[in-house]
mmCIF file of C-alpha atoms in Angstrom:
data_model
loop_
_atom_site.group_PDB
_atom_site.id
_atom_site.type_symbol
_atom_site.label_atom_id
_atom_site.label_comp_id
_atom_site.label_asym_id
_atom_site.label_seq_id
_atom_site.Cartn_x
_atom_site.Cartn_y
_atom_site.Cartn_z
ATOM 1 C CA UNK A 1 23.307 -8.616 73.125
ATOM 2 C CA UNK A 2 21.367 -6.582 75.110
ATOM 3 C CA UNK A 3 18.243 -4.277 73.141
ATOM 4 C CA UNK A 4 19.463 -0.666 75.015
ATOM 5 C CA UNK A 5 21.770 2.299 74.842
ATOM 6 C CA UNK A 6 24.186 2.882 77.849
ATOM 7 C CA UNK A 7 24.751 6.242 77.778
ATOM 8 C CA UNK A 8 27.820 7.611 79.906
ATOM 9 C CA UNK A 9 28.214 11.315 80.302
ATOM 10 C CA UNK A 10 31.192 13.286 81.789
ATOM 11 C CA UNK A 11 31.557 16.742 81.811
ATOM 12 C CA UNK A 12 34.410 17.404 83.763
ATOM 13 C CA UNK A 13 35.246 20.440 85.575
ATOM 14 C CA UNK A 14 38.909 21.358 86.241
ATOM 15 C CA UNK A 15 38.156 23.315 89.255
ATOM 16 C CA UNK A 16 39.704 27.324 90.224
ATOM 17 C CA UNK A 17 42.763 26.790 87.955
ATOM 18 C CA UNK A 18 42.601 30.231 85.483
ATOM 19 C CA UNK A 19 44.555 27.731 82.624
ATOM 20 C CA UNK A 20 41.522 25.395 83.129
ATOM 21 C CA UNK A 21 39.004 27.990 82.325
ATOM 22 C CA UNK A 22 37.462 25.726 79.237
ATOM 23 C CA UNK A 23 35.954 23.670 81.475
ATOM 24 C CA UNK A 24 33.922 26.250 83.489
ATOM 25 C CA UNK A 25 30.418 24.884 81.995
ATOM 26 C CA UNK A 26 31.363 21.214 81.179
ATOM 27 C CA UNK A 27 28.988 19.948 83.986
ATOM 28 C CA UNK A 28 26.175 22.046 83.222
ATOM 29 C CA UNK A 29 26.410 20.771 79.561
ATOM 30 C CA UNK A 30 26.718 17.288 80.775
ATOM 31 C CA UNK A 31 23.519 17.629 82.935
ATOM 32 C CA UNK A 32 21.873 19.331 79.689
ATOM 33 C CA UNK A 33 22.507 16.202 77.520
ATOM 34 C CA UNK A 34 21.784 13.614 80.301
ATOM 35 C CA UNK A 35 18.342 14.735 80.080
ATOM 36 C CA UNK A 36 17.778 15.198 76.603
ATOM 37 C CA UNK A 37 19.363 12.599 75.132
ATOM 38 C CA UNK A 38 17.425 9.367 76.463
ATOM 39 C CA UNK A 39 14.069 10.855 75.293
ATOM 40 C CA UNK A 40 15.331 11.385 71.822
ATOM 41 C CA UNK A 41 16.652 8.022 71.072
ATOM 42 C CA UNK A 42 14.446 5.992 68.484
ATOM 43 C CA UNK A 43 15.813 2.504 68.878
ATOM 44 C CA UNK A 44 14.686 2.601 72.637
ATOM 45 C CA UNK A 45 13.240 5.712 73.971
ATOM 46 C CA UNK A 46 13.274 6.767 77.457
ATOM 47 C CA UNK A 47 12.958 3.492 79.783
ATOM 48 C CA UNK A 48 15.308 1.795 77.562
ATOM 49 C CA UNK A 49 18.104 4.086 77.944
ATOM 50 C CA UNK A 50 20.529 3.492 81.305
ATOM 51 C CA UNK A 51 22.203 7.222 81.954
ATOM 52 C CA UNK A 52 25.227 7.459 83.945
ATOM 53 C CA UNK A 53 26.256 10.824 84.943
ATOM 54 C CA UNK A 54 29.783 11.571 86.818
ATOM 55 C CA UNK A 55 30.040 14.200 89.281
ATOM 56 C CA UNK A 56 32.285 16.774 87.485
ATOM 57 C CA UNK A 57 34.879 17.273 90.170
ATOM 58 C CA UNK A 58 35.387 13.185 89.572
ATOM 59 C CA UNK A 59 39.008 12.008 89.509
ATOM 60 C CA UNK A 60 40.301 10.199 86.414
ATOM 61 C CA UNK A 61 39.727 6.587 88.315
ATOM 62 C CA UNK A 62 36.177 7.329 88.981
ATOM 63 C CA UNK A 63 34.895 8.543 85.487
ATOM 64 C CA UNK A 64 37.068 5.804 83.913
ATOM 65 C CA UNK A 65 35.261 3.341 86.302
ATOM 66 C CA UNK A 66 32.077 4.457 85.643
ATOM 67 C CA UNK A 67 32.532 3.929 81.896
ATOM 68 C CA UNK A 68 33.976 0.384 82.133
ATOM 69 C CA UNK A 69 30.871 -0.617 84.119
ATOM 70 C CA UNK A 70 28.730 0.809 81.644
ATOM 71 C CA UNK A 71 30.856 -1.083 78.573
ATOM 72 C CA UNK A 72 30.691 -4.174 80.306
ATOM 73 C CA UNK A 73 26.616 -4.448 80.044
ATOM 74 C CA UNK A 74 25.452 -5.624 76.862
ATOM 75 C CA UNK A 75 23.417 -3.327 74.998
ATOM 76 C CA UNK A 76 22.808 -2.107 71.239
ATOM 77 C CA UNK A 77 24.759 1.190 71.761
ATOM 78 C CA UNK A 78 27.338 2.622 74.177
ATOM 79 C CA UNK A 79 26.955 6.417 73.854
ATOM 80 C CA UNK A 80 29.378 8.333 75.642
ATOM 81 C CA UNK A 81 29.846 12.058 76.123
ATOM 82 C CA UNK A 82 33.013 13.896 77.126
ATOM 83 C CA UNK A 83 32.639 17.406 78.043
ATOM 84 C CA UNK A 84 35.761 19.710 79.256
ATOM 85 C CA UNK A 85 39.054 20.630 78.439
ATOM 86 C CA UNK A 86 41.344 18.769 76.637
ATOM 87 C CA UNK A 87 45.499 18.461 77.609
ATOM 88 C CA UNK A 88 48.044 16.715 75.291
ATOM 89 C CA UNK A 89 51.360 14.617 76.891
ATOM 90 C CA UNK A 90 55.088 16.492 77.263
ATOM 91 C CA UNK A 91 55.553 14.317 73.579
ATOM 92 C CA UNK A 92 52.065 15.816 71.878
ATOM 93 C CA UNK A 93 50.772 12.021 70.832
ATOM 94 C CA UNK A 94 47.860 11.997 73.795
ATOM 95 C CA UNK A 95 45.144 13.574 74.958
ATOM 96 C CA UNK A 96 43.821 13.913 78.611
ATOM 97 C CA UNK A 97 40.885 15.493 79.910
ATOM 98 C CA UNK A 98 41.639 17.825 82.245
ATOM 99 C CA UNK A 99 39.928 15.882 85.381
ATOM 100 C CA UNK A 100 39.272 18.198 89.025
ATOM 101 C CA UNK A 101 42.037 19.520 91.282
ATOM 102 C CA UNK A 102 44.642 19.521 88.561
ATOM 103 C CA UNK A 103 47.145 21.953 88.234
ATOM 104 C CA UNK A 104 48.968 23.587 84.903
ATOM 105 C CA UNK A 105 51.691 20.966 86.123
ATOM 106 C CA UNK A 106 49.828 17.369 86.406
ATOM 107 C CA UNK A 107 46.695 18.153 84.488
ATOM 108 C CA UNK A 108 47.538 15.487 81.644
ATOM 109 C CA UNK A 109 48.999 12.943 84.632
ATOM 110 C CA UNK A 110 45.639 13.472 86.362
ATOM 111 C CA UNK A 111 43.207 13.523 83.985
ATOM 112 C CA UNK A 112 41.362 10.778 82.030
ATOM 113 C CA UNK A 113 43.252 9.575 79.079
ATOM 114 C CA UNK A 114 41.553 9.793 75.190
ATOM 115 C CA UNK A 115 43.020 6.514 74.542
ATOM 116 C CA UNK A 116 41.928 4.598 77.602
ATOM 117 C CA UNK A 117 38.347 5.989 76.743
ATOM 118 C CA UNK A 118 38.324 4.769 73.373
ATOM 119 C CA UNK A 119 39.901 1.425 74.268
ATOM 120 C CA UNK A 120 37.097 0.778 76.445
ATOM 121 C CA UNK A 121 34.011 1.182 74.426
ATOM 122 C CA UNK A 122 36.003 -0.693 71.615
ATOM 123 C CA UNK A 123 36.125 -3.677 74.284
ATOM 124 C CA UNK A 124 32.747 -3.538 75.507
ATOM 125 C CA UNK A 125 29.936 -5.541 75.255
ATOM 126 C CA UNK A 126 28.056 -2.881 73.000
ATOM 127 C CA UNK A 127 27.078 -3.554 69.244
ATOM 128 C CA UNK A 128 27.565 -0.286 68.047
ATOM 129 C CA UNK A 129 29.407 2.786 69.778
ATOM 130 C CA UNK A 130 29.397 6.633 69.598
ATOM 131 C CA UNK A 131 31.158 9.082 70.880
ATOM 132 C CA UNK A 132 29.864 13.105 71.477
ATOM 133 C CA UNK A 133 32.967 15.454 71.945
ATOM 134 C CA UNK A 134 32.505 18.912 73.568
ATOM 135 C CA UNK A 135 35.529 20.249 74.522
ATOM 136 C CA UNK A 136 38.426 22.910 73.918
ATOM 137 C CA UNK A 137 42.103 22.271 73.701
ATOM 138 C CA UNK A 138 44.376 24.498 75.259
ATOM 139 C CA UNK A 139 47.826 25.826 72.964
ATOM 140 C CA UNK A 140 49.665 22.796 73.157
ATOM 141 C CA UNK A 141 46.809 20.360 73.014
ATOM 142 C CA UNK A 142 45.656 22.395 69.844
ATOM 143 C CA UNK A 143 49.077 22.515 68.232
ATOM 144 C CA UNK A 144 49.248 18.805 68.647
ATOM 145 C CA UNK A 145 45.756 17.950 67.132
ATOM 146 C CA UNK A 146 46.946 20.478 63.814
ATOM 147 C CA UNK A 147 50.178 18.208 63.519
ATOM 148 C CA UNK A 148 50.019 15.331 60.854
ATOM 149 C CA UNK A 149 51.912 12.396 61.550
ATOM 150 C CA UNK A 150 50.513 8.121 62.333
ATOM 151 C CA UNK A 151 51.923 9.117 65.943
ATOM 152 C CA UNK A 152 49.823 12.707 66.296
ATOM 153 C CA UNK A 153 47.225 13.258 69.157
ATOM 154 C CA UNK A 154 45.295 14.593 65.734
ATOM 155 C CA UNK A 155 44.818 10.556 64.690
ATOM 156 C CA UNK A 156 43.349 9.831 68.138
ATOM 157 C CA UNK A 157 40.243 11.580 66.672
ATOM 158 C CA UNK A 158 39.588 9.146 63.669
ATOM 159 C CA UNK A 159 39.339 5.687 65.489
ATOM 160 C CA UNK A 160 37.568 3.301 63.154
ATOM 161 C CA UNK A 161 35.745 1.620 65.434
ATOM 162 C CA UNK A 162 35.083 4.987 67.545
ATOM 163 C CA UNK A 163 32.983 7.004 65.343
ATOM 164 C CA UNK A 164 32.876 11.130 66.820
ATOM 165 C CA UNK A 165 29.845 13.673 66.635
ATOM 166 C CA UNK A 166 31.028 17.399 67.889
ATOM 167 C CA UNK A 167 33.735 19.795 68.224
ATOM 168 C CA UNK A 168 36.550 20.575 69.878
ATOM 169 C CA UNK A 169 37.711 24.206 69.590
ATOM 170 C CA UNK A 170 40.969 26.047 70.555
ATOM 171 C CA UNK A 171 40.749 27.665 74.603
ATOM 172 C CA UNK A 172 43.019 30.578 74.979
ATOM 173 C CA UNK A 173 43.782 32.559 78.546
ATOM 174 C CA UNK A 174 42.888 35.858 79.417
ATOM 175 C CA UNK A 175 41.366 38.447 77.711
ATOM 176 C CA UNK A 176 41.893 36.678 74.330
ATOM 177 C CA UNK A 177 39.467 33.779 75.515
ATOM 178 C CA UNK A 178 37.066 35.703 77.104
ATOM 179 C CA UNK A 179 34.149 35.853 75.272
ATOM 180 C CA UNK A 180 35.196 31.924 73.528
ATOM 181 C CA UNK A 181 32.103 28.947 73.695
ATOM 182 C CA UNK A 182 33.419 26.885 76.660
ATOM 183 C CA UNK A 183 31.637 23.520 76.325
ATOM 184 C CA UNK A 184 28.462 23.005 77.878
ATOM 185 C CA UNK A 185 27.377 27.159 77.289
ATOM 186 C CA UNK A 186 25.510 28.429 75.292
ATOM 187 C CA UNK A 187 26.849 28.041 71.457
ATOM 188 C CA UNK A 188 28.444 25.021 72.282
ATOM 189 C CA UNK A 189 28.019 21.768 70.565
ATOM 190 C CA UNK A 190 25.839 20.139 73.338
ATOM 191 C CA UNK A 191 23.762 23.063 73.964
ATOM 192 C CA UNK A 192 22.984 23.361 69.943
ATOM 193 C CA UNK A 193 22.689 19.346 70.244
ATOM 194 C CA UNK A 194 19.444 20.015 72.646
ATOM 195 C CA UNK A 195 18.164 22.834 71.129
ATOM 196 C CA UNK A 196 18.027 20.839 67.643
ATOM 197 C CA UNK A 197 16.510 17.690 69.267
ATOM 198 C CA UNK A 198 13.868 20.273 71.090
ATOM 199 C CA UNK A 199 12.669 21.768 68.107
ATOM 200 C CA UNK A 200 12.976 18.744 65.549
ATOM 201 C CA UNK A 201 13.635 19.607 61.736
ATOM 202 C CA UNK A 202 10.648 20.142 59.672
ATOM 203 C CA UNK A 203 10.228 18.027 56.648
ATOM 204 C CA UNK A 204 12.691 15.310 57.645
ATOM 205 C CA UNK A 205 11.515 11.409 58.839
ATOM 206 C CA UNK A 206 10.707 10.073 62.156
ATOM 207 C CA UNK A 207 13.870 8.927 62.925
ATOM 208 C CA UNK A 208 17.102 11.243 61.945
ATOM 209 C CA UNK A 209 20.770 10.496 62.164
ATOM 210 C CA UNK A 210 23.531 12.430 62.753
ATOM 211 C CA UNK A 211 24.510 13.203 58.938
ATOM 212 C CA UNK A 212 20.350 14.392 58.981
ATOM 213 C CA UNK A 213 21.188 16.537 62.079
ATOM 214 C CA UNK A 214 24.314 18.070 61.594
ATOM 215 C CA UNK A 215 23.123 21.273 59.345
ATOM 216 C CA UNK A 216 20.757 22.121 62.037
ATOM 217 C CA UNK A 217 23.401 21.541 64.956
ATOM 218 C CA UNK A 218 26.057 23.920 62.899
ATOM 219 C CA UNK A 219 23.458 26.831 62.489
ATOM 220 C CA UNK A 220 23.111 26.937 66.056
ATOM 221 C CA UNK A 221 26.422 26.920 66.864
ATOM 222 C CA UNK A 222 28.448 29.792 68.187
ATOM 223 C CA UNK A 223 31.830 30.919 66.760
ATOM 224 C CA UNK A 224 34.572 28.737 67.235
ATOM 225 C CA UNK A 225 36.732 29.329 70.472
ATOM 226 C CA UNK A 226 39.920 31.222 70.244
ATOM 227 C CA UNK A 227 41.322 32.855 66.793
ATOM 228 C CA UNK A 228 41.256 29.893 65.007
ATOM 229 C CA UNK A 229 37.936 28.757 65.137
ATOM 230 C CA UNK A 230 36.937 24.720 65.743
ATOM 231 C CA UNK A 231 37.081 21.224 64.550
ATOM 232 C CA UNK A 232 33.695 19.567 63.743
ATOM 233 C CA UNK A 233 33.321 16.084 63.935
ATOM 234 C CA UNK A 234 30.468 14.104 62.362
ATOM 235 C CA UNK A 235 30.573 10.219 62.341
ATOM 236 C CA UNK A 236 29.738 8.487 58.911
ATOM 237 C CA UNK A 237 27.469 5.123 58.360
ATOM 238 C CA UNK A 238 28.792 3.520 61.178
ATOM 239 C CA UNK A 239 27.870 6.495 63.593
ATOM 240 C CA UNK A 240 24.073 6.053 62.805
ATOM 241 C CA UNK A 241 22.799 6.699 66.176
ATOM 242 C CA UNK A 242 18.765 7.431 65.343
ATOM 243 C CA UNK A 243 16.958 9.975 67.279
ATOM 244 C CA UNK A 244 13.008 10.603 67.445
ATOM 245 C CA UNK A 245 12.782 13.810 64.963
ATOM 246 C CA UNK A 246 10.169 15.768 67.566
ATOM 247 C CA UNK A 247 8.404 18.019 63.774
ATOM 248 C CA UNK A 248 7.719 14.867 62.089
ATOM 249 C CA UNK A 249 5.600 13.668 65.359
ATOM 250 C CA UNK A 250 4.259 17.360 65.780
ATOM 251 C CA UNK A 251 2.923 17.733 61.779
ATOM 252 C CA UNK A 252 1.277 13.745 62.244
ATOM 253 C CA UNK A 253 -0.360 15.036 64.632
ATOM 254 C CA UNK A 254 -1.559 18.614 63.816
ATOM 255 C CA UNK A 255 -4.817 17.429 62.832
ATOM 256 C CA UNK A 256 -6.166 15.465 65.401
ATOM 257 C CA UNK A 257 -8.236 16.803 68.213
ATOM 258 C CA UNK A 258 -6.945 17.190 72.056
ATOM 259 C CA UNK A 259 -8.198 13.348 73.203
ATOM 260 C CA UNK A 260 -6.718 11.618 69.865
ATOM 261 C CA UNK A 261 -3.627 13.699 70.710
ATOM 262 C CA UNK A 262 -3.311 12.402 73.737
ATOM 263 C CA UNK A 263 -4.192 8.306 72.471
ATOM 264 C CA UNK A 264 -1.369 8.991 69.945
ATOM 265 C CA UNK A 265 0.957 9.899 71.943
ATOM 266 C CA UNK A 266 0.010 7.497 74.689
ATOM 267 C CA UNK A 267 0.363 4.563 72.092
ATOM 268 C CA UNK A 268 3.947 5.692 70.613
ATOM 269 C CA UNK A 269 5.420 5.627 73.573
ATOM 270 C CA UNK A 270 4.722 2.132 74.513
ATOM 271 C CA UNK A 271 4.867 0.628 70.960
ATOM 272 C CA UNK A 272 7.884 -1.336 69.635
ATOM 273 C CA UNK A 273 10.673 1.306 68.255
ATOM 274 C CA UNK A 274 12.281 -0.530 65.895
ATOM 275 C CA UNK A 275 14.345 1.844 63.824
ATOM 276 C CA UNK A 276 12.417 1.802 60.104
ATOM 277 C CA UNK A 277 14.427 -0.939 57.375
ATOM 278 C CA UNK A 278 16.610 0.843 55.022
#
């Protein structure tokens, strides 16, 4: 197995469609996180982190192309990222996201399919796999993820061998959804994602987790979209991802003067990263 993260990110955007509005600032959040993310991962740090980012107006074929690649390379983590909209099938039991140039009619034929995501990291090459939702569903999608039921599109969100970190919130039309957190904007998960990895958390180690993170994430985090709030997703054990906790580094090195400073921070970024034993 390969020693890096392959980290795929897709924020799709569903084009001029008014019914596609959730998807407005996918790409912008998807830019956002490709350049965060690969400096804040502990295991490897930035040159050992392979970023893939899709256009946003990509069709289905393309992003799911450019995830199977990425799957296919051993590493220790495949990271992926879906930001967007999310549609459900005529039968509610799957989820699409809404890809560019659909329509209120094809949107689920055309966009990229949950399951065909999930079945490709769980046949990859990766040791360990996470994915980062930001997205809204629109009233059918959202009615489907409420329902209970083995054959829901609400058990497509607890894969076993998929573990999830975000939300996905409710996106309602017109004047009702105005003033919602699309994904990718400000208040949204990947926008309080950065801002948390930017600042750090004071007090906590070198290398955080998502469990460590998720307080910090929530209190930046807008309202939910749409009257009935959001679903927040955080992976357990088997989600670990660790990322480089940015106060820990700054109070190590408070007291040192400008030239140690800049030895210190010189050396840790081209020592081994080996994420600490437990």
């Amino acid at each position: 197995m390969g020693g890096g993260i392959e980290l795929v990110v897709i924020g799709a955007d569903g084009g001029p469609e008014r019914a596609h509005g959730g998807s407005a600032r996918a790409a912008r959040g998807a830019a956002l996180l490709a350049e965060v993310l690969p400096g804040r991962c502990f295991d490897t740090g930035t040159k050992g982190c392979r970023v893939t980012l899709v256009p946003p107006h990509a069709d289905a074929n393309a992003m799911l192309t450019a995830l199977r690649s990425a799957a296919q390379r051993p590493a220790r983590w495949l990271v992926v990222c879906l930001l967007g909209q999310l549609v459900v099938d005529p039968r509610g039991r799957r989820l699409a996201l809404v890809a560019g140039g659909s329509t209120a009619d094809n949107a689920y034929r055309r966009g990229l399919a949950w399951d065909w995501v999930v079945s490709t990291m769980v046949h990859g090459e990766a040791e360990d796999t996470l994915l980062l939702v930001d997205a809204v569903a629109d009233r059918e999608a959202w009615a489907a993820l409420e329902r209970g039921g083995e054959d829901g599109a609400g058990e497509l969100l607890a894969h076993s061998r998929v573990p999830l970190w975000g939300r996905v919130g409710r996106f309602v039309t017109g004047r009702r959804g105005r003033d919602a957190v699309l994904p990718g904007g400000e208040g949204s998960f990947a926008w309080a994602l950065a801002r948390v990895l930017e600042h750090g958390l004071p007090g906590a180690p070198a290398a955080v987790g998502p469990a460590e993170l998720q307080p910090a994430v929530e209190a930046e985090l807008g309202p939910g979209p749409g009257p009935t709030g959001a679903r927040l997703l955080v992976p357990g054990q088997n989600g670990r991802l660790l990322m480089r906790n940015r106060a820990a580094v700054r109070g190590a090195l408070a007291g040192l003067s400008l030239s140690e400073e800049l030895l210190a921070v010189l050396w840790r970024e081209s020592a081994p990263t080996d994420p600490p034993s437990a």
